[in-house]
XYZ file of C-alpha atoms in Angstrom:
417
model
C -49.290 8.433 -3.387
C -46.658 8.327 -5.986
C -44.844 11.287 -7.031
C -46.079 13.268 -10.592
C -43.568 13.322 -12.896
C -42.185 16.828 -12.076
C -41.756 16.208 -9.020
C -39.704 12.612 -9.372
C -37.590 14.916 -12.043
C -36.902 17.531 -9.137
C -35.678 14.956 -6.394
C -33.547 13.451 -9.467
C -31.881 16.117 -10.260
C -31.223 17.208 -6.558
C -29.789 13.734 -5.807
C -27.789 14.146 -8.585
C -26.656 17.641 -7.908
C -25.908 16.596 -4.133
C -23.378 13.661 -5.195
C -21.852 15.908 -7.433
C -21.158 18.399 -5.109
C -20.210 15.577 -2.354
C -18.002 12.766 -4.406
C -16.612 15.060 -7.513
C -17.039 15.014 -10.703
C -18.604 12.221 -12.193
C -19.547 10.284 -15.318
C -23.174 9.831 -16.223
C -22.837 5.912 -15.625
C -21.286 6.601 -12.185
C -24.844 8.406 -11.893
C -26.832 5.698 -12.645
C -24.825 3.646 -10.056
C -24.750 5.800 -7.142
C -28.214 7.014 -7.694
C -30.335 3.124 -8.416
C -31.866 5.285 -11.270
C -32.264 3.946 -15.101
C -29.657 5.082 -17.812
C -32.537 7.130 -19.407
C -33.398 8.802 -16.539
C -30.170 9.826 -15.921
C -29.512 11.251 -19.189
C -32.449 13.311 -19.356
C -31.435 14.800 -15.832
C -27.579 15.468 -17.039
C -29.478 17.143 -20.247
C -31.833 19.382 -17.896
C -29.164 20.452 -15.482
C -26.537 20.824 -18.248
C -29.547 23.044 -19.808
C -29.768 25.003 -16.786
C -26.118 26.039 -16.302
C -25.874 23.392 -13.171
C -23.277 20.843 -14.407
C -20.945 21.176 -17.593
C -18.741 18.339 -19.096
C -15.064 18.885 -16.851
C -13.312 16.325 -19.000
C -13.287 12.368 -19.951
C -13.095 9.544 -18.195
C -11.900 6.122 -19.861
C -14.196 3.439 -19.666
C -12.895 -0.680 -19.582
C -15.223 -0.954 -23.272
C -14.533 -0.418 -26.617
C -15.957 3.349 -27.830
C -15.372 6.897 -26.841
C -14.185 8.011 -23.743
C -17.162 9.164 -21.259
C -18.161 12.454 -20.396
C -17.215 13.560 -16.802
C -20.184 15.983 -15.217
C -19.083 18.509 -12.273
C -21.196 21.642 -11.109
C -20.448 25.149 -12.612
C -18.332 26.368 -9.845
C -18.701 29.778 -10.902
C -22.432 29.731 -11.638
C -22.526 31.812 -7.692
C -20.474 33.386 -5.806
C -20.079 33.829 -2.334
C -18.874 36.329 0.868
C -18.535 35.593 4.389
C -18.156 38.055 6.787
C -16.699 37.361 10.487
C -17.598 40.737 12.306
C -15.823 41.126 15.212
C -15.428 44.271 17.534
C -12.494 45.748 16.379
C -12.468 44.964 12.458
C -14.136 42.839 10.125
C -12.525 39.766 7.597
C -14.032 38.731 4.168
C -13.856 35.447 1.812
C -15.348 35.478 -1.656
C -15.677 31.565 -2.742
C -17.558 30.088 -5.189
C -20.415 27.645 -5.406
C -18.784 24.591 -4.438
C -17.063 26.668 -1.426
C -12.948 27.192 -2.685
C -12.096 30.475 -1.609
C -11.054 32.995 -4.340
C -10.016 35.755 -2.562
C -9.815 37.136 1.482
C -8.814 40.751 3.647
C -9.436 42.288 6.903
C -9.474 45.619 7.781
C -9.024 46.634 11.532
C -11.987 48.947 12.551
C -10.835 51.282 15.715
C -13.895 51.663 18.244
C -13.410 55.509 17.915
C -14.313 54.935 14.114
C -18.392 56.496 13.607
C -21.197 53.987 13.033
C -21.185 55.664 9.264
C -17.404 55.523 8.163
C -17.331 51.916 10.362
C -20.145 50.636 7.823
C -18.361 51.816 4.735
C -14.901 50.814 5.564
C -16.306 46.663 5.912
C -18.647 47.397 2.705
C -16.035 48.920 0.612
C -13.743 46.192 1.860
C -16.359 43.449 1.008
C -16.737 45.219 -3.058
C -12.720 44.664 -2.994
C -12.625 41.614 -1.913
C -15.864 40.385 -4.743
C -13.692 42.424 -7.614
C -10.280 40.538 -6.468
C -11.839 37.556 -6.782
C -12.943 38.282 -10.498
C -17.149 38.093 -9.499
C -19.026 39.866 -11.052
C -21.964 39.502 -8.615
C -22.569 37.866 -5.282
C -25.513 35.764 -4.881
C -25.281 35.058 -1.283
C -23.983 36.629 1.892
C -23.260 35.006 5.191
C -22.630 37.430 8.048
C -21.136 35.664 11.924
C -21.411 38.881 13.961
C -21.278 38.665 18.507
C -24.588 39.092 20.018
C -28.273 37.901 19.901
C -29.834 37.399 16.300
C -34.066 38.023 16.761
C -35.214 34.565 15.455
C -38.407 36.072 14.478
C -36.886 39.362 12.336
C -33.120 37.581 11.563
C -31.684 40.776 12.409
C -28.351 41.761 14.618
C -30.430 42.825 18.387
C -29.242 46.126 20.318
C -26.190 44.945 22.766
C -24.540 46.677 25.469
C -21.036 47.114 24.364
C -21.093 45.960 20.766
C -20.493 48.599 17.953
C -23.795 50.010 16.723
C -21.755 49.393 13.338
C -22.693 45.497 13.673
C -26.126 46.176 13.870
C -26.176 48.422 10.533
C -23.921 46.155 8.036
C -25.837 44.331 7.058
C -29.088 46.319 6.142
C -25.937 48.710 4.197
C -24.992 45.519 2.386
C -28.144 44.627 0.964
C -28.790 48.361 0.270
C -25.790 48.427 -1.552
C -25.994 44.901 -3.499
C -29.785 43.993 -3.707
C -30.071 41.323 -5.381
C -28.268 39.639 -2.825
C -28.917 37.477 0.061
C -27.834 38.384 3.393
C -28.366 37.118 6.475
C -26.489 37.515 10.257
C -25.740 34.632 12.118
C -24.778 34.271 15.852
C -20.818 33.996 15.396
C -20.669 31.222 18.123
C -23.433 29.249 16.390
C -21.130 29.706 12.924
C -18.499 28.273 14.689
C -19.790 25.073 15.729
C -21.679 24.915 12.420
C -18.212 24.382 10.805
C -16.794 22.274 13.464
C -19.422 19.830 13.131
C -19.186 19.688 9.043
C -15.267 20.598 8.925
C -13.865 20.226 12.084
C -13.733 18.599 15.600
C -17.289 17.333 16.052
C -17.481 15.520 12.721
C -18.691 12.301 14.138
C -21.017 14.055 16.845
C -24.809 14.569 16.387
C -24.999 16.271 19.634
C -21.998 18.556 21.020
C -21.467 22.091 22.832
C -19.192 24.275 21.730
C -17.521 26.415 24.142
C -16.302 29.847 22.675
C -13.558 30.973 24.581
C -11.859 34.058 22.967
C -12.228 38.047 23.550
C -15.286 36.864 25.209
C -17.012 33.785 26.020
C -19.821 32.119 24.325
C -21.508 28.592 23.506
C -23.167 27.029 20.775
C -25.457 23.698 21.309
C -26.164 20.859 18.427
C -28.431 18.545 19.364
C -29.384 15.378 17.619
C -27.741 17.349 14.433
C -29.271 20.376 14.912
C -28.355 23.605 16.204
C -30.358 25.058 18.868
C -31.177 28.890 19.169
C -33.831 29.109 21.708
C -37.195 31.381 21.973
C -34.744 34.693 22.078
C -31.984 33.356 20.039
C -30.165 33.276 22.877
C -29.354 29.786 23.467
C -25.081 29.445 24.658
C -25.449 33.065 26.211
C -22.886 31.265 28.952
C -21.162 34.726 30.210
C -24.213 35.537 31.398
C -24.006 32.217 33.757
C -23.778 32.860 37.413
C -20.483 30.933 38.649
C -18.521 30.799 41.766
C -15.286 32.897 42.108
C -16.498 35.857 40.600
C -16.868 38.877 42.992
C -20.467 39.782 41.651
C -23.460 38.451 39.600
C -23.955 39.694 36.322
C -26.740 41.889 35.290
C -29.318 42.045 31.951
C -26.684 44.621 30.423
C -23.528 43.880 31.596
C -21.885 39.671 32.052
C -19.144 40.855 34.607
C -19.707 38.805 37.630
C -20.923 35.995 35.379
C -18.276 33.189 33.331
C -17.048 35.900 31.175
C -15.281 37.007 34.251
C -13.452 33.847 34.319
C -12.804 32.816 31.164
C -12.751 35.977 28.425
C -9.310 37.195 27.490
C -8.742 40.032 29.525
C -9.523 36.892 32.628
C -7.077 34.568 31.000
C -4.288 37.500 31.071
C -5.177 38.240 34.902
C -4.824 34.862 35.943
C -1.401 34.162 33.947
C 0.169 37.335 35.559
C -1.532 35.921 39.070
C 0.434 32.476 38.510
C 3.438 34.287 37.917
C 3.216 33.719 34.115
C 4.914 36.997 32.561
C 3.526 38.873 29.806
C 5.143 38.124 26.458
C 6.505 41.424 24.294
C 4.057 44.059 24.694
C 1.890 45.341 22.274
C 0.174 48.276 20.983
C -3.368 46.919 20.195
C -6.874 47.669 21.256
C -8.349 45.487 24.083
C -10.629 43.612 20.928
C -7.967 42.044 20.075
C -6.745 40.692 23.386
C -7.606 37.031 22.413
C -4.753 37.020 20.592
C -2.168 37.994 23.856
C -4.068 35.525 26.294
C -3.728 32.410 23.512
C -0.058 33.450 23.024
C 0.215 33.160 27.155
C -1.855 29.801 26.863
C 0.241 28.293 24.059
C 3.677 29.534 25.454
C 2.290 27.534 29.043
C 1.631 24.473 27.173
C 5.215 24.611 25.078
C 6.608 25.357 28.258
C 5.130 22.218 30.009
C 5.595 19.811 26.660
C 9.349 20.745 26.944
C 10.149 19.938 30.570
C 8.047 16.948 29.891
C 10.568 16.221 26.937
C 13.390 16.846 29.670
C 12.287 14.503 31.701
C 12.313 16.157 35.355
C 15.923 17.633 33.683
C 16.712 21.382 34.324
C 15.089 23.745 31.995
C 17.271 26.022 29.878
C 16.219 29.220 28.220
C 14.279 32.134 28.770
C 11.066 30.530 30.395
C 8.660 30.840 32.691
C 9.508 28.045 34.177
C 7.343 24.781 33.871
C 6.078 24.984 37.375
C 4.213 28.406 36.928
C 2.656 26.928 33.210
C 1.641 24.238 34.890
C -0.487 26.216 37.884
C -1.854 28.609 34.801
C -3.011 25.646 32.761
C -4.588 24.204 36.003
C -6.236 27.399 37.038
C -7.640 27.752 33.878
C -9.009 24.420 33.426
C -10.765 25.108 36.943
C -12.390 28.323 35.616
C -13.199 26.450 31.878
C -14.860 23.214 34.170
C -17.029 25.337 36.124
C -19.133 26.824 33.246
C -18.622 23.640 31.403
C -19.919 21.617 34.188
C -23.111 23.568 34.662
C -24.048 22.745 30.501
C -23.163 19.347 31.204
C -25.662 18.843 34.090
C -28.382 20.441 31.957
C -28.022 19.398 28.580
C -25.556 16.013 28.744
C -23.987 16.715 25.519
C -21.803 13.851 25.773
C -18.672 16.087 24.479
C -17.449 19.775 24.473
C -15.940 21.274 22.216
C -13.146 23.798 23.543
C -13.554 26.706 20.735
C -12.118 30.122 19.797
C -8.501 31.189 19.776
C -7.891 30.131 23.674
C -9.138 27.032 23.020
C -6.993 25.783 19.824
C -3.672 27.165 21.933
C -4.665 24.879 24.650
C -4.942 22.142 22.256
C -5.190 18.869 23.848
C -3.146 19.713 26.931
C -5.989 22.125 28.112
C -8.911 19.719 27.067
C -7.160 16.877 29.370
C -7.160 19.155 31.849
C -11.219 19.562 31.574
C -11.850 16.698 30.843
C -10.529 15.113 33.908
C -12.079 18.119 35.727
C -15.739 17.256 35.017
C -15.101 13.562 35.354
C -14.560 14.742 39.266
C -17.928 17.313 39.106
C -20.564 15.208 37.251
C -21.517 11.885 36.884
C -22.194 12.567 32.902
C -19.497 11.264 30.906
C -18.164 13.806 28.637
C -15.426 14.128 26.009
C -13.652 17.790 26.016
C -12.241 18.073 22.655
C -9.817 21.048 21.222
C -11.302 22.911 18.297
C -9.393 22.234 14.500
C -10.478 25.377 13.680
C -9.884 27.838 15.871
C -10.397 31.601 15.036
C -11.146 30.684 11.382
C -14.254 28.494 12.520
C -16.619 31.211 12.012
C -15.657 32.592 8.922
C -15.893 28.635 7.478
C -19.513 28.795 9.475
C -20.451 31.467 7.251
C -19.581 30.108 4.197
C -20.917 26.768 4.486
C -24.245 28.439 5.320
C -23.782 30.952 2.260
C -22.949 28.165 0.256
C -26.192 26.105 1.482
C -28.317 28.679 1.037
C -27.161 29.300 -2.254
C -27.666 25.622 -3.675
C -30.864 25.144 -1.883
C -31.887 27.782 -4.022
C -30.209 27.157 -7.402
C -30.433 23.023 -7.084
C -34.464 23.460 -6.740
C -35.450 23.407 -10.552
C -37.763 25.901 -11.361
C -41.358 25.417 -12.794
């Protein structure tokens, strides 16, 4: 059946509103060519969205005729705004963008675990109101949240986890208590993250991918055929729950010790450096959330450290180093450890590549995913591609804005009856 005129005018104008947002701004006869549609169908649609506070006139565009310059079209930027919130154990970071996505304004606060669930809450929603009034919004229309742990698929809410914050699970009902006419949803952080690599970063030209977290703890995200995949319990990528070999237990319903967090969180990746005879760099005062940060300083300081006697060429290594030899045995250990819960995803869901994720994962870089890469080649018949993330730590926060941001213009691109 052919479509009534409404609706024609709707998928029109949401064609027209997608290019925008994808190529720029545009004139009204660069409209009509990208969108097959006649020249007075396009100018009603510019007149309706123009009407509706969608698209304003940006500036002019000369054309090769004789006559006044034409009208350029964009979206009103500023027509929404925008927060993302990465939530992580010990603190919390913020962007404020605006519709199209640039960012306006960004903090993080740290948030000690002896803070109370009540002044843990306000400190990450006073910092959110900050960051909105630094940014010059006056209101937020959406709110992405990428927070650790199991999000119910049926409720959208934060679940109860053993050894999370009970501060993650109340942020954001306090955020939409405290702005209500704004949208908020929580998001799996992992899930964020490979959200954004596949729109922003590594897996651009992948449909189907796994992205393996590997930071404070260890996580994985699966896309496939384009899609992300969250399973019955939203628990889809739970992989440091997954029963490996070398760990000196199995891990329990509460508690992934014994499982591939035991080989491959941060605390692990610190363990084995020190067992390779990789010393500690300058020691710091910080609380064990933030130990991501020391084990990708010991990964990236092992891959310098073999990229320079590399650059030597079998030479003798000056300086105060490690000393290749004990980079390289780290590196190799820890591709081991990275293969084995890798390998196990590959066998069951053949993603064709994996993404190595999180702040372990960018210091690696491509030295690291070599190193898995040629591991799994040796454990599985599947062919697979190991690939360094782009993004790194940032890939969640970029999750949650995209998702913001679609939420946002699936909302305010549907005209309204």
């Amino acid at each position: 059946m052919p479509a009534s005129p409404s609706t024609a005018r709707a998928i029109n104008d949401r064609l027209a509103l997608r290019l925008l947002q994808q190529e720029g701004p545009l004139t009204a006869g660069q409209l009509k060519q990208l969108t097959g549609l006649s020249r007075p169908t396009v100018a009603d649609l510019v007149e309706r969205l123009t009407a509706a506070g969608l698209i304003s006139v940006v500036g002019e565009a000369g054309e090769q005729r004789r006559g006044p310059n034409a009208r350029v079209y964009g979206i009103v930027a500023d027509r929404a705004h925008l927060a993302a919130l990465d939530v992580r154990t010990g603190g919390v970071a913020v962007t404020v963008a605006d519709l199209l996505g640039r960012v306006l304004a960004e903090a993080a606060v740290p948030i000690g675990g002896d803070t109370g669930t009540g002044p843990a809450v306000e400190q990450a929603v006073s910092l959110v109101e900050r960051v909105v009034k630094e940014a010059g919004a006056e209101r937020l229309h959406t709110v992405g949240i990428g927070a650790p742990g199991l999000i119910d698929p049926a409720s959208g809410e934060l679940r109860d986890s053993t050894g999370l914050p009970a501060w993650h699970r109340r942020l954001a009902a306090a955020l939409q208590e405290r702005l209500p006419e704004t949208r908020v949803s929580v998001e799996n952080e992992t899930n964020l993250a490979a959200l954004a690599e596949q729109r922003d970063g590594a897996a651009r030209d992948r449909d189907t991918f796994v992205l393996l977290w590997l930071g404070h703890g260890t996580g994985a995200a699966v896309v496939l055929d384009g899609a992300l995949r969250r399973g019955a319990s939203g628990g889809t990528g739970e992989i440091g729950f997954l029963p490996v070999p070398g760990t000196d237990a199995l891990p329990s319903s509460t508690d992934c010790e014994g499982g591939f967090h035991s080989l491959a969180s941060s605390a692990a990746v610190v363990r084995l450096a020190a067992e390779q005879g990789v010393p500690p760099g300058p020691e710091r005062k910080e609380p064990s959330a933030e130990m991501a940060r020391t084990a990708a300083d010991l990964v990236r300081a092992a891959v310098e450290d073999v990229r320079h006697e590399g650059a030597e060429a079998g030479g003798a290594v000056t300086g105060k180093r490690s000393g290749p030899a004990a980079s390289a045995r780290f590196l190799d250990a820890l591709a081991d450890r990275i293969a084995v819960g890798a390998a196990s995803v590959v066998a069951v869901l053949d993603p064709g590549c994996v993404v190595l994720g999180g702040e372990i994962g960018q210091a690696g870089g491509e030295a690291l995913a070599a190193r898995v890469q040629n591991r799994l080649a040796r454990m599985t018949p599947l062919r697979t591609e190991v690939r360094p993330t782009t993004l790194g730590g940032a890939a969640v926060l970029r999750g949650a804005l995209l998702t913001a941001r679609d939420r946002a213009q699936e909302e305010l691109f549907t005209p309204r009856r």
